[in-house]
Tab-separated table of C-alpha atoms and ligand atoms in Angstrom:
chain	number	residue	atom	x	y	z
P	1	MET	CA	138.705	-15.141	87.388
P	2	PRO	CA	135.065	-15.463	88.231
P	3	GLY	CA	134.456	-19.155	88.640
P	4	ILE	CA	136.811	-21.140	90.907
P	5	VAL	CA	136.330	-24.692	91.911
P	6	ILE	CA	138.160	-26.066	95.054
P	7	VAL	CA	138.321	-30.022	95.142
P	8	GLY	CA	139.919	-32.552	97.241
P	9	ALA	CA	142.806	-34.168	95.254
P	10	GLN	CA	143.109	-37.273	97.496
P	11	TRP	CA	140.741	-39.141	99.687
P	12	GLY	CA	139.265	-36.279	101.621
P	13	ASP	CA	140.086	-34.376	104.736
P	14	GLU	CA	142.912	-32.450	102.826
P	15	GLY	CA	142.139	-29.132	104.449
P	16	LYS	CA	139.730	-27.823	101.708
P	17	GLY	CA	137.825	-25.822	104.462
P	18	LYS	CA	140.897	-23.669	105.196
P	19	VAL	CA	141.819	-23.138	101.502
P	20	THR	CA	138.149	-22.167	100.780
P	21	ASP	CA	138.213	-19.849	103.791
P	22	LEU	CA	141.280	-18.062	102.390
P	23	LEU	CA	140.172	-17.837	98.813
P	24	ALA	CA	136.655	-16.721	99.974
P	25	ALA	CA	138.171	-13.425	101.124
P	26	GLY	CA	137.987	-12.263	97.480
P	27	ALA	CA	134.771	-13.989	96.430
P	28	ASP	CA	131.212	-12.844	96.363
P	29	ALA	CA	129.610	-16.231	96.969
P	30	ILE	CA	130.806	-19.663	98.190
P	31	VAL	CA	128.820	-22.611	97.021
P	32	ARG	CA	128.765	-26.224	97.979
P	33	PHE	CA	127.766	-28.403	95.044
P	34	GLN	CA	127.536	-32.029	96.252
P	35	GLY	CA	127.589	-34.266	99.344
P	36	GLY	CA	125.595	-34.076	102.413
P	37	ASN	CA	126.509	-33.746	106.080
P	38	ASN	CA	129.057	-36.371	105.717
P	39	ALA	CA	131.509	-33.797	104.952
P	40	GLY	CA	133.488	-32.094	107.856
P	41	HIS	CA	135.342	-28.881	107.385
P	42	THR	CA	137.462	-27.519	110.176
P	43	ILE	CA	138.459	-23.936	110.207
P	44	VAL	CA	140.577	-22.219	112.823
P	45	ARG	CA	139.810	-18.386	112.837
P	46	ASP	CA	141.431	-16.164	115.463
P	47	GLY	CA	142.118	-19.178	117.643
P	48	GLU	CA	138.376	-20.112	117.458
P	49	LEU	CA	137.465	-23.662	116.131
P	50	PHE	CA	134.690	-23.961	113.688
P	51	LYS	CA	133.391	-27.262	112.363
P	52	PHE	CA	131.002	-27.498	109.420
P	53	HIS	CA	129.308	-30.516	108.236
P	54	LEU	CA	126.798	-29.000	105.782
P	55	ILE	CA	127.198	-25.322	105.557
P	56	PRO	CA	129.709	-23.997	103.335
P	57	SER	CA	132.862	-22.702	105.082
P	58	GLY	CA	131.955	-19.161	103.404
P	59	ILE	CA	129.336	-18.749	106.334
P	60	LEU	CA	132.195	-16.995	108.317
P	61	TYR	CA	131.935	-13.936	105.736
P	62	PRO	CA	128.467	-12.793	106.558
P	63	GLU	CA	128.441	-10.227	103.721
P	64	LYS	CA	128.830	-13.081	101.175
P	65	ALA	CA	126.332	-15.338	99.725
P	66	CYS	CA	126.783	-18.653	101.164
P	67	VAL	CA	125.052	-21.297	99.106
P	68	ILE	CA	123.907	-24.878	99.456
P	69	GLY	CA	123.503	-25.924	95.740
P	70	ASN	CA	121.129	-28.385	94.097
P	71	GLY	CA	123.560	-31.089	94.156
P	72	VAL	CA	123.858	-31.226	98.026
P	73	VAL	CA	121.523	-33.623	100.001
P	74	LEU	CA	120.523	-32.200	103.233
P	75	ASP	CA	119.007	-33.382	106.475
P	76	PRO	CA	117.089	-30.350	107.559
P	77	ARG	CA	117.453	-31.230	111.303
P	78	ILE	CA	121.068	-31.150	110.966
P	79	LEU	CA	121.087	-28.097	108.988
P	80	LEU	CA	118.852	-26.167	111.513
P	81	GLU	CA	121.118	-27.431	114.427
P	82	GLU	CA	124.165	-26.102	112.487
P	83	ILE	CA	122.339	-22.622	111.874
P	84	GLU	CA	121.350	-22.357	115.567
P	85	GLY	CA	124.832	-23.376	116.705
P	86	LEU	CA	126.267	-20.450	114.401
P	87	LYS	CA	123.737	-17.992	115.740
P	88	ARG	CA	124.548	-18.653	119.344
P	89	ARG	CA	128.253	-17.940	118.482
P	90	GLY	CA	127.138	-14.674	117.187
P	91	ILE	CA	127.597	-15.441	113.411
P	92	ASP	CA	125.110	-13.843	111.120
P	93	VAL	CA	123.575	-16.523	108.727
P	94	GLY	CA	121.203	-14.023	106.964
P	95	ASN	CA	123.100	-14.680	103.573
P	96	LEU	CA	122.674	-18.375	103.555
P	97	ARG	CA	120.814	-19.494	100.573
P	98	ILE	CA	119.504	-23.208	99.922
P	99	SER	CA	118.692	-24.495	96.627
P	100	ALA	CA	114.922	-25.196	96.224
P	101	ASN	CA	115.970	-28.177	94.287
P	102	ALA	CA	118.248	-29.865	96.743
P	103	HIS	CA	117.185	-33.163	98.089
P	104	LEU	CA	116.216	-33.968	101.609
P	105	ILE	CA	117.551	-36.743	103.801
P	106	MET	CA	114.554	-38.380	105.343
P	107	PRO	CA	114.476	-40.524	108.501
P	108	TYR	CA	114.026	-43.657	106.236
P	109	HIS	CA	117.251	-42.733	104.505
P	110	VAL	CA	119.187	-42.958	107.709
P	111	LEU	CA	117.544	-46.351	108.683
P	112	LEU	CA	118.278	-47.741	105.296
P	113	ASP	CA	121.913	-46.557	105.324
P	114	THR	CA	122.555	-48.336	108.691
P	115	ALA	CA	120.727	-51.352	107.527
P	116	GLY	CA	122.646	-51.675	104.312
P	117	GLU	CA	125.850	-51.351	106.118
P	118	VAL	CA	124.917	-53.912	108.799
P	119	LYS	CA	123.873	-56.314	106.059
P	120	LEU	CA	127.091	-56.039	104.197
P	121	GLY	CA	128.956	-56.901	107.302
P	122	LYS	CA	132.670	-57.341	106.575
P	123	LEU	CA	132.046	-55.950	103.109
P	124	SER	CA	130.612	-52.693	104.445
P	125	ILE	CA	131.649	-49.442	102.583
P	126	GLY	CA	132.283	-47.448	105.780
P	127	THR	CA	129.552	-44.941	105.115
P	128	THR	CA	128.776	-42.329	107.795
P	129	ARG	CA	125.299	-43.762	108.115
P	130	ARG	CA	123.772	-40.439	107.635
P	131	GLY	CA	121.363	-41.535	104.889
P	132	ILE	CA	123.299	-39.872	102.082
P	133	GLY	CA	123.522	-42.779	99.745
P	134	PRO	CA	119.907	-43.824	99.962
P	135	CYS	CA	118.878	-40.195	99.456
P	136	TYR	CA	120.906	-39.877	96.236
P	137	ALA	CA	119.498	-43.375	95.271
P	138	ASP	CA	115.936	-41.770	95.650
P	139	LYS	CA	116.902	-38.725	93.605
P	140	ALA	CA	117.864	-41.109	90.697
P	141	LEU	CA	114.671	-43.008	91.294
P	142	ARG	CA	112.705	-39.912	90.949
P	143	LEU	CA	111.281	-40.542	94.446
P	144	GLY	CA	113.244	-37.853	96.300
P	145	ILE	CA	111.724	-35.140	98.319
P	146	ARG	CA	113.145	-31.624	97.487
P	147	VAL	CA	113.545	-28.564	99.585
P	148	GLN	CA	110.733	-26.735	97.728
P	149	ASP	CA	108.368	-29.602	98.565
P	150	LEU	CA	108.622	-28.512	102.187
P	151	LEU	CA	106.621	-25.280	101.456
P	152	ASP	CA	103.498	-27.285	100.460
P	153	GLU	CA	102.278	-29.598	103.009
P	154	LYS	CA	99.801	-31.527	100.693
P	155	ILE	CA	102.484	-32.128	98.165
P	156	LEU	CA	104.938	-33.048	100.886
P	157	ARG	CA	102.615	-35.657	102.302
P	158	LYS	CA	101.868	-37.148	98.758
P	159	LYS	CA	105.743	-37.373	98.067
P	160	ILE	CA	106.477	-38.902	101.358
P	161	LEU	CA	103.776	-41.518	100.875
P	162	ALA	CA	105.087	-42.408	97.338
P	163	ALA	CA	108.749	-42.661	98.601
P	164	LEU	CA	107.774	-44.697	101.737
P	165	GLU	CA	105.677	-47.327	99.880
P	166	PRO	CA	108.532	-49.130	97.881
P	167	LYS	CA	110.567	-49.041	101.157
P	168	GLN	CA	108.020	-51.073	103.152
P	169	GLN	CA	109.757	-54.404	102.398
P	170	ALA	CA	113.243	-53.088	103.084
P	171	LEU	CA	112.025	-51.534	106.377
P	172	ARG	CA	110.186	-54.705	107.314
P	173	GLU	CA	113.508	-56.511	106.924
P	174	LEU	CA	115.073	-53.935	109.038
P	175	SER	CA	112.603	-54.198	111.821
P	176	VAL	CA	113.132	-58.061	111.778
P	177	GLN	CA	116.839	-57.449	112.103
P	178	ARG	CA	116.372	-54.898	114.778
P	179	ARG	CA	114.114	-57.499	116.880
P	180	LYS	CA	116.985	-60.046	116.411
P	181	LEU	CA	119.461	-57.557	117.647
P	182	ARG	CA	117.451	-56.523	120.542
P	183	LYS	CA	116.749	-60.211	121.408
P	184	GLU	CA	120.576	-60.730	121.337
P	185	ALA	CA	121.167	-57.830	123.561
P	186	GLY	CA	118.458	-58.987	125.904
P	187	GLU	CA	116.648	-55.756	125.720
P	188	GLY	CA	113.258	-57.527	125.448
P	189	ALA	CA	114.083	-58.952	128.950
P	190	ARG	CA	115.058	-55.691	130.406
P	191	GLN	CA	111.713	-54.126	129.206
P	192	GLY	CA	109.977	-56.832	131.080
P	193	GLY	CA	109.789	-59.179	128.133
P	194	ASP	CA	106.819	-57.386	126.505
P	195	PRO	CA	107.323	-58.060	122.864
P	196	SER	CA	104.910	-55.411	121.784
P	197	VAL	CA	107.475	-52.828	123.097
P	198	ALA	CA	110.168	-54.080	120.809
P	199	ASP	CA	107.696	-54.474	117.949
P	200	ALA	CA	106.119	-50.994	118.191
P	201	PRO	CA	106.454	-49.189	114.731
P	202	ASP	CA	109.251	-46.640	114.611
P	203	PRO	CA	107.429	-43.203	115.284
P	204	ARG	CA	109.822	-41.458	113.043
P	205	LEU	CA	108.350	-43.426	110.049
P	206	ASP	CA	104.733	-42.436	110.589
P	207	LEU	CA	103.481	-40.489	107.617
P	208	HIS	CA	101.623	-38.003	109.557
P	209	THR	CA	104.387	-37.211	112.079
P	210	MET	CA	106.984	-37.061	109.342
P	211	THR	CA	104.912	-34.614	107.263
P	212	GLU	CA	104.163	-32.398	110.204
P	213	GLU	CA	107.831	-32.381	111.326
P	214	PHE	CA	109.121	-31.672	107.906
P	215	ALA	CA	106.572	-29.034	107.157
P	216	GLY	CA	107.828	-27.386	110.254
P	217	TYR	CA	111.481	-27.382	109.062
P	218	GLY	CA	110.144	-25.768	105.887
P	219	HIS	CA	108.686	-22.854	107.869
P	220	ARG	CA	112.077	-22.363	109.559
P	221	LEU	CA	114.126	-22.651	106.439
P	222	GLU	CA	111.789	-20.663	104.182
P	223	PRO	CA	113.724	-17.342	104.285
P	224	HIS	CA	116.829	-19.085	103.080
P	225	ILE	CA	115.192	-21.066	100.153
P	226	ALA	CA	116.161	-19.567	96.733
P	227	ASP	CA	116.981	-20.131	93.042
P	228	THR	CA	120.629	-20.524	93.735
P	229	SER	CA	121.509	-21.315	90.069
P	230	ARG	CA	120.089	-17.902	89.112
P	231	LEU	CA	122.013	-16.298	92.032
P	232	CYS	CA	125.327	-17.719	90.804
P	233	TRP	CA	124.359	-16.630	87.192
P	234	ASN	CA	123.739	-13.018	88.233
P	235	LEU	CA	126.996	-12.868	90.219
P	236	LEU	CA	129.118	-14.415	87.421
P	237	ASP	CA	127.235	-12.464	84.774
P	238	GLY	CA	128.106	-9.349	86.659
P	239	GLY	CA	131.827	-10.145	86.799
P	240	GLY	CA	131.707	-11.351	90.328
P	241	THR	CA	133.792	-14.239	91.775
P	242	VAL	CA	132.145	-17.438	92.731
P	243	LEU	CA	133.856	-20.133	94.680
P	244	PHE	CA	132.589	-23.719	94.275
P	245	GLU	CA	133.549	-25.686	97.312
P	246	GLY	CA	133.840	-29.447	96.938
P	247	ALA	CA	133.274	-31.939	99.767
P	248	GLN	CA	134.966	-35.285	99.974
P	249	ALA	CA	137.601	-35.854	96.986
P	250	THR	CA	138.513	-37.128	93.750
P	251	LEU	CA	139.335	-40.749	94.662
P	252	LEU	CA	135.932	-41.011	96.439
P	253	ASP	CA	134.151	-39.929	93.242
P	254	LEU	CA	131.166	-42.067	92.439
P	255	ASP	CA	132.237	-42.618	88.877
P	256	HIS	CA	136.155	-42.125	89.036
P	257	GLY	CA	136.989	-43.187	92.549
P	258	THR	CA	137.839	-46.592	93.907
P	259	TYR	CA	134.124	-47.880	93.525
P	260	PRO	CA	132.459	-49.284	95.584
P	261	PHE	CA	134.412	-47.545	98.404
P	262	VAL	CA	133.439	-44.132	97.201
P	263	THR	CA	131.015	-41.551	98.270
P	264	SER	CA	127.445	-41.346	96.494
P	265	SER	CA	128.085	-38.174	94.674
P	266	ASN	CA	130.665	-36.642	92.212
P	267	PRO	CA	133.205	-34.381	94.092
P	268	ILE	CA	135.197	-33.684	90.916
P	269	ALA	CA	135.352	-30.223	89.419
P	270	GLY	CA	133.044	-31.067	86.627
P	271	ALA	CA	130.206	-31.710	89.040
P	272	ALA	CA	130.245	-28.069	90.214
P	273	CYS	CA	128.471	-27.234	87.052
P	274	VAL	CA	125.673	-29.739	87.653
P	275	GLY	CA	125.535	-29.300	91.482
P	276	ALA	CA	125.329	-25.485	91.255
P	277	GLY	CA	123.595	-25.023	87.988
P	278	VAL	CA	126.373	-23.024	86.122
P	279	GLY	CA	127.940	-23.774	82.749
P	280	PRO	CA	131.358	-25.205	82.091
P	281	THR	CA	132.712	-22.144	80.637
P	282	ASP	CA	131.954	-20.264	83.891
P	283	ILE	CA	134.653	-22.289	85.573
P	284	ASP	CA	138.106	-20.490	85.120
P	285	GLU	CA	140.280	-22.293	87.744
P	286	VAL	CA	140.347	-25.556	89.549
P	287	TRP	CA	142.355	-25.647	92.627
P	288	GLY	CA	143.245	-29.095	94.057
P	289	VAL	CA	143.943	-29.526	97.809
P	290	ALA	CA	146.199	-32.274	98.767
P	291	LYS	CA	147.984	-33.066	102.071
P	292	ALA	CA	151.799	-33.409	102.010
P	293	TYR	CA	151.155	-37.053	102.822
P	294	ALA	CA	147.940	-39.048	102.470
P	295	THR	CA	145.038	-40.338	104.573
P	296	ARG	CA	141.995	-42.355	103.994
P	297	VAL	CA	138.978	-42.962	106.198
P	298	GLY	CA	136.966	-46.309	106.105
P	299	ALA	CA	137.653	-49.145	103.767
P	300	GLY	CA	139.137	-49.343	100.215
P	301	PRO	CA	142.446	-49.623	98.598
P	302	PHE	CA	145.055	-47.303	99.840
P	303	PRO	CA	148.407	-48.383	98.173
P	304	THR	CA	150.688	-46.049	100.189
P	305	GLU	CA	149.220	-46.816	103.641
P	306	LEU	CA	151.722	-47.146	106.389
P	307	LEU	CA	151.052	-49.456	109.294
P	308	ASP	CA	154.228	-48.660	111.118
P	309	SER	CA	155.504	-45.987	113.362
P	310	VAL	CA	155.789	-43.443	110.703
P	311	GLY	CA	152.104	-43.682	109.905
P	312	ARG	CA	151.443	-43.304	113.682
P	313	GLN	CA	153.612	-40.226	113.742
P	314	MET	CA	151.490	-38.729	110.792
P	315	LEU	CA	148.206	-39.691	112.582
P	316	GLU	CA	149.395	-38.054	115.787
P	317	ALA	CA	151.189	-34.987	114.451
P	318	GLY	CA	148.430	-34.408	111.986
P	319	HIS	CA	145.457	-35.124	114.400
P	320	GLU	CA	144.092	-37.461	111.907
P	321	PHE	CA	140.654	-37.998	113.417
P	322	GLY	CA	137.404	-37.346	111.370
P	323	THR	CA	135.517	-34.158	111.937
P	324	THR	CA	132.259	-35.784	111.571
P	325	THR	CA	132.819	-39.371	112.841
P	326	GLY	CA	135.894	-38.997	115.111
P	327	ARG	CA	137.232	-42.055	113.329
P	328	GLU	CA	141.041	-42.566	113.122
P	329	ARG	CA	142.246	-41.982	109.566
P	330	ARG	CA	144.521	-44.325	107.755
P	331	CYS	CA	147.910	-42.652	106.928
P	332	GLY	CA	150.549	-43.059	104.246
P	333	TRP	CA	152.977	-41.492	101.925
P	334	MET	CA	151.862	-39.035	99.322
P	335	ASP	CA	150.812	-40.893	96.246
P	336	LEU	CA	151.813	-39.257	93.077
P	337	VAL	CA	150.514	-41.814	90.766
P	338	ALA	CA	146.984	-40.950	92.401
P	339	LEU	CA	147.587	-37.369	92.487
P	340	ARG	CA	148.384	-37.120	88.720
P	341	TYR	CA	145.117	-38.966	88.164
P	342	ALA	CA	143.307	-36.353	90.149
P	343	VAL	CA	145.095	-33.640	88.260
P	344	ARG	CA	143.710	-35.074	84.998
P	345	LEU	CA	140.153	-35.711	86.235
P	346	ASN	CA	139.757	-32.296	87.412
P	347	ARG	CA	142.155	-30.482	84.742
P	348	MET	CA	143.706	-28.785	87.915
P	349	SER	CA	145.209	-25.376	87.457
P	350	ALA	CA	146.678	-24.961	90.773
P	351	LEU	CA	147.588	-27.038	93.878
P	352	ALA	CA	147.410	-26.168	97.641
P	353	VAL	CA	149.488	-28.489	99.552
P	354	THR	CA	148.504	-28.625	103.137
P	355	LYS	CA	150.037	-30.037	106.397
P	356	LEU	CA	153.641	-29.805	105.225
P	357	ASP	CA	154.553	-29.075	108.948
P	358	VAL	CA	153.374	-32.545	109.963
P	359	LEU	CA	156.292	-34.144	107.820
P	360	SER	CA	159.012	-32.395	110.118
P	361	GLY	CA	161.169	-34.928	111.801
P	362	ILE	CA	160.453	-37.809	109.287
P	363	ASP	CA	163.645	-38.556	107.328
P	364	PRO	CA	163.734	-39.760	104.556
P	365	LEU	CA	160.475	-38.741	102.989
P	366	ARG	CA	158.930	-40.902	100.293
P	367	VAL	CA	156.510	-40.302	97.472
P	368	ALA	CA	154.864	-42.962	95.293
P	369	VAL	CA	155.879	-42.561	91.627
P	370	ARG	CA	154.726	-45.853	90.154
P	371	TYR	CA	152.839	-49.038	91.066
P	372	ARG	CA	153.905	-52.602	90.413
P	373	SER	CA	151.257	-55.309	90.029
P	374	ARG	CA	151.569	-58.755	91.726
P	375	GLU	CA	152.581	-60.089	88.335
P	376	GLY	CA	155.395	-57.580	88.088
P	377	ALA	CA	153.749	-55.100	85.554
P	378	VAL	CA	154.652	-51.477	86.097
P	379	PHE	CA	151.854	-48.903	86.186
P	380	ASP	CA	152.870	-45.167	85.789
P	381	SER	CA	149.261	-44.069	85.620
P	382	PHE	CA	146.355	-45.095	88.010
P	383	PRO	CA	145.182	-48.521	86.944
P	384	TYR	CA	141.449	-48.694	86.036
P	385	HIS	CA	141.134	-52.197	87.238
P	386	GLN	CA	140.205	-52.600	90.930
P	387	SER	CA	141.900	-55.896	91.386
P	388	ILE	CA	145.253	-54.307	90.336
P	389	LEU	CA	144.825	-51.396	92.595
P	390	HIS	CA	143.990	-53.659	95.555
P	391	SER	CA	147.245	-55.524	95.295
P	392	ALA	CA	149.476	-52.857	93.738
P	393	GLN	CA	152.760	-52.226	95.515
P	394	PRO	CA	153.989	-48.610	95.312
P	395	GLU	CA	157.440	-47.647	94.207
P	396	TYR	CA	158.865	-44.714	95.845
P	397	GLU	CA	161.066	-41.817	95.214
P	398	GLU	CA	163.154	-41.046	98.347
P	399	LEU	CA	163.794	-37.366	99.269
P	400	PRO	CA	165.572	-35.833	102.152
P	401	GLY	CA	163.505	-34.815	105.104
P	402	PHE	CA	163.582	-31.696	107.387
P	403	GLU	CA	163.902	-31.255	111.066
P	404	ALA	CA	162.681	-27.671	111.451
P	405	ASP	CA	159.349	-26.551	112.816
P	406	LEU	CA	157.625	-25.010	109.946
P	407	SER	CA	154.604	-23.311	111.846
P	408	ALA	CA	156.204	-19.927	111.733
P	409	CYS	CA	157.110	-20.007	108.038
P	410	ARG	CA	155.260	-17.378	106.087
P	411	SER	CA	157.199	-17.165	102.762
P	412	GLU	CA	158.900	-19.459	100.435
P	413	ALA	CA	162.334	-18.354	101.679
P	414	ASP	CA	161.359	-19.337	105.297
P	415	LEU	CA	160.997	-23.029	104.146
P	416	PRO	CA	163.867	-25.305	104.596
P	417	PRO	CA	165.607	-26.220	101.351
P	418	GLN	CA	164.549	-29.982	101.847
P	419	ALA	CA	160.862	-28.800	102.184
P	420	ARG	CA	161.141	-26.692	99.019
P	421	ALA	CA	162.836	-29.460	97.081
P	422	TYR	CA	159.830	-31.815	98.347
P	423	LEU	CA	157.342	-29.481	96.865
P	424	ASP	CA	159.299	-28.957	93.641
P	425	PHE	CA	159.323	-32.522	93.062
P	426	VAL	CA	155.572	-32.864	93.574
P	427	ALA	CA	154.738	-29.892	91.440
P	428	GLY	CA	157.212	-31.268	88.625
P	429	PHE	CA	155.912	-34.761	88.773
P	430	VAL	CA	152.181	-33.809	88.487
P	431	GLY	CA	152.682	-30.897	86.218
P	432	VAL	CA	150.796	-28.323	88.273
P	433	PRO	CA	152.134	-25.316	90.156
P	434	ILE	CA	151.723	-25.295	93.974
P	435	ARG	CA	150.276	-21.904	94.841
P	436	LEU	CA	149.654	-22.426	98.563
P	437	VAL	CA	151.229	-24.370	101.296
P	438	GLY	CA	149.860	-25.069	104.699
P	439	VAL	CA	152.328	-25.051	107.666
P	440	GLY	CA	149.622	-25.219	110.601
P	441	PRO	CA	145.955	-25.262	111.276
P	442	GLY	CA	145.776	-21.501	111.793
P	443	ARG	CA	144.276	-19.100	108.915
P	444	ASP	CA	147.697	-17.338	108.782
P	445	GLN	CA	149.679	-20.517	108.849
P	446	VAL	CA	150.264	-20.503	105.110
P	447	VAL	CA	152.898	-19.836	102.565
P	448	TRP	CA	151.705	-18.243	99.319
P	449	MET	CA	154.029	-19.393	96.542
P	450	GLY	CA	154.273	-16.554	94.078
P	451	ASP	CA	151.533	-13.879	94.274
P	452	GLU	CA	148.601	-14.254	96.520
P	453	PRO	CA	145.515	-14.286	93.984
P	454	ARG	CA	143.636	-11.135	93.652
P	455	LEU	CA	140.063	-11.973	93.280
P	456	ARG	CA	137.664	-9.292	92.149
P	457	ALA	CA	134.351	-8.917	94.022
P	458	ALA	CA	131.598	-7.545	92.007
H	501	LIG	P1	138.562	-30.804	104.906
H	501	LIG	O1	137.252	-31.620	104.902
H	501	LIG	O2	139.244	-31.151	103.555
H	501	LIG	O3	138.246	-29.300	104.970
H	501	LIG	O4	139.637	-31.194	105.890
H	501	LIG	P2	139.334	-31.291	107.449
H	501	LIG	O5	138.821	-30.059	107.996
H	501	LIG	O6	138.608	-32.529	107.786
H	501	LIG	O7	140.767	-31.604	107.928
H	501	LIG	C1	141.762	-30.602	107.891
H	501	LIG	C2	142.248	-30.540	109.261
H	501	LIG	O8	143.718	-30.158	109.151
H	501	LIG	C3	141.617	-29.487	110.099
H	501	LIG	O9	141.712	-29.879	111.483
H	501	LIG	C4	142.516	-28.209	109.898
H	501	LIG	O10	142.473	-27.296	110.904
H	501	LIG	C5	143.938	-28.823	109.741
H	501	LIG	N1	144.735	-28.251	108.830
H	501	LIG	C6	144.579	-27.569	107.751
H	501	LIG	N2	145.599	-27.062	107.047
H	501	LIG	C7	146.697	-27.425	107.952
H	501	LIG	C8	148.130	-27.366	107.852
H	501	LIG	O11	148.620	-26.793	106.937
H	501	LIG	N3	148.653	-27.908	108.885
H	501	LIG	C9	148.141	-28.510	109.932
H	501	LIG	N4	149.049	-29.011	110.963
H	501	LIG	N5	146.755	-28.704	110.050
H	501	LIG	C10	146.037	-28.184	109.055
């Protein structure tokens, strides 16, 4: 099975990092295909905690190719910080490869992201304000700067100039807003009331400074820049195994998620082909990762959200705080209507259910099996209309809970019967086998259901 995609089956933070880390043991390459440094994977290896925002989780296997695909947008400053951080911890990053076609997040993208969110006020999407949306927008507008542009200062300058020009208006508005905010905060007074200080042009947006700065990043990243689509082709063609690691998740997909409360790329399995440069027939398996409950960060519909003590218990027991932002995650029951939708969109072949341990002590357990609209209509499948989803009331199947601490379970037989019944119900309802169950954050805290997959390295 040479091509395997791993996707988030819910609203993100499902523990994809750990599942990728486990499956990566038998792979030749691990490829990220979309998103930017708004992703956050946490992996615990031998008691040591690793957090990745941009670099694929596969970096912990120095002998394997670890690839940032063309579908990723990357902020070179953040990438270099992540590389340096790993080097300081003794991790060899020599096999990191970055697609020459990946797009770069520029300082103006970050400023525009923040300005956009501030402008939307209460309607804000809850982006991480890292410039990812504006960067993808520039890519679609054909105004993006790509990794390969870093290698030619003349071209880089020309492209930055072309990209900056149409943004002047937006940035001027931004500077007016900034001035207003500074005035409100009394910053002008603190600076001796000198308006020229507050009005000084942002040095990060100076064409010359930006070109120099980014050309410098190009020199440092050059050894890692490659034709990563070809790299995948060569491995797959030779019978090797390539893991395609999704960031964010299905319900945050730009096309199929709860738009506009979505991410600005496509995290579903189909996007692995575009974002890595491989063909659909290169994909043999699609693993969906879902928590045994549900969480969501930021705004947007979340039918099974719990605002009570059970939700609080999930938040605390599951340490539901964002890796990248530290934000508290909204928690709720597992939503099988939404999960079945994710199964369909990704044509999932296997499920990994993480954090089952977090549910111990909660009795009864509930899973949403249908929605009911305000008008009383029943929805067995995920409604396409946002207004319905916003007001949908979930209807639950109640299942017996379990008290036992699952953290030491290592085989199916170790799991309490109620936990097994819960997993059986989920798998039966969505029609996909559960192959892996997480019972704690540690790498070994998993239960393989059936055989552990044997992957063939080339
Ligand atoms: P990702 O972005 O999908 O990789 O998810 P995150 O890394 O943001 O969140 C997953 C968090 O849950 C991390 O802190 C993991 O260490 C932790 N985790 C993963 N699997 C399990 C599990 O089975 N049980 C528990 N308790 N924690 C887990």
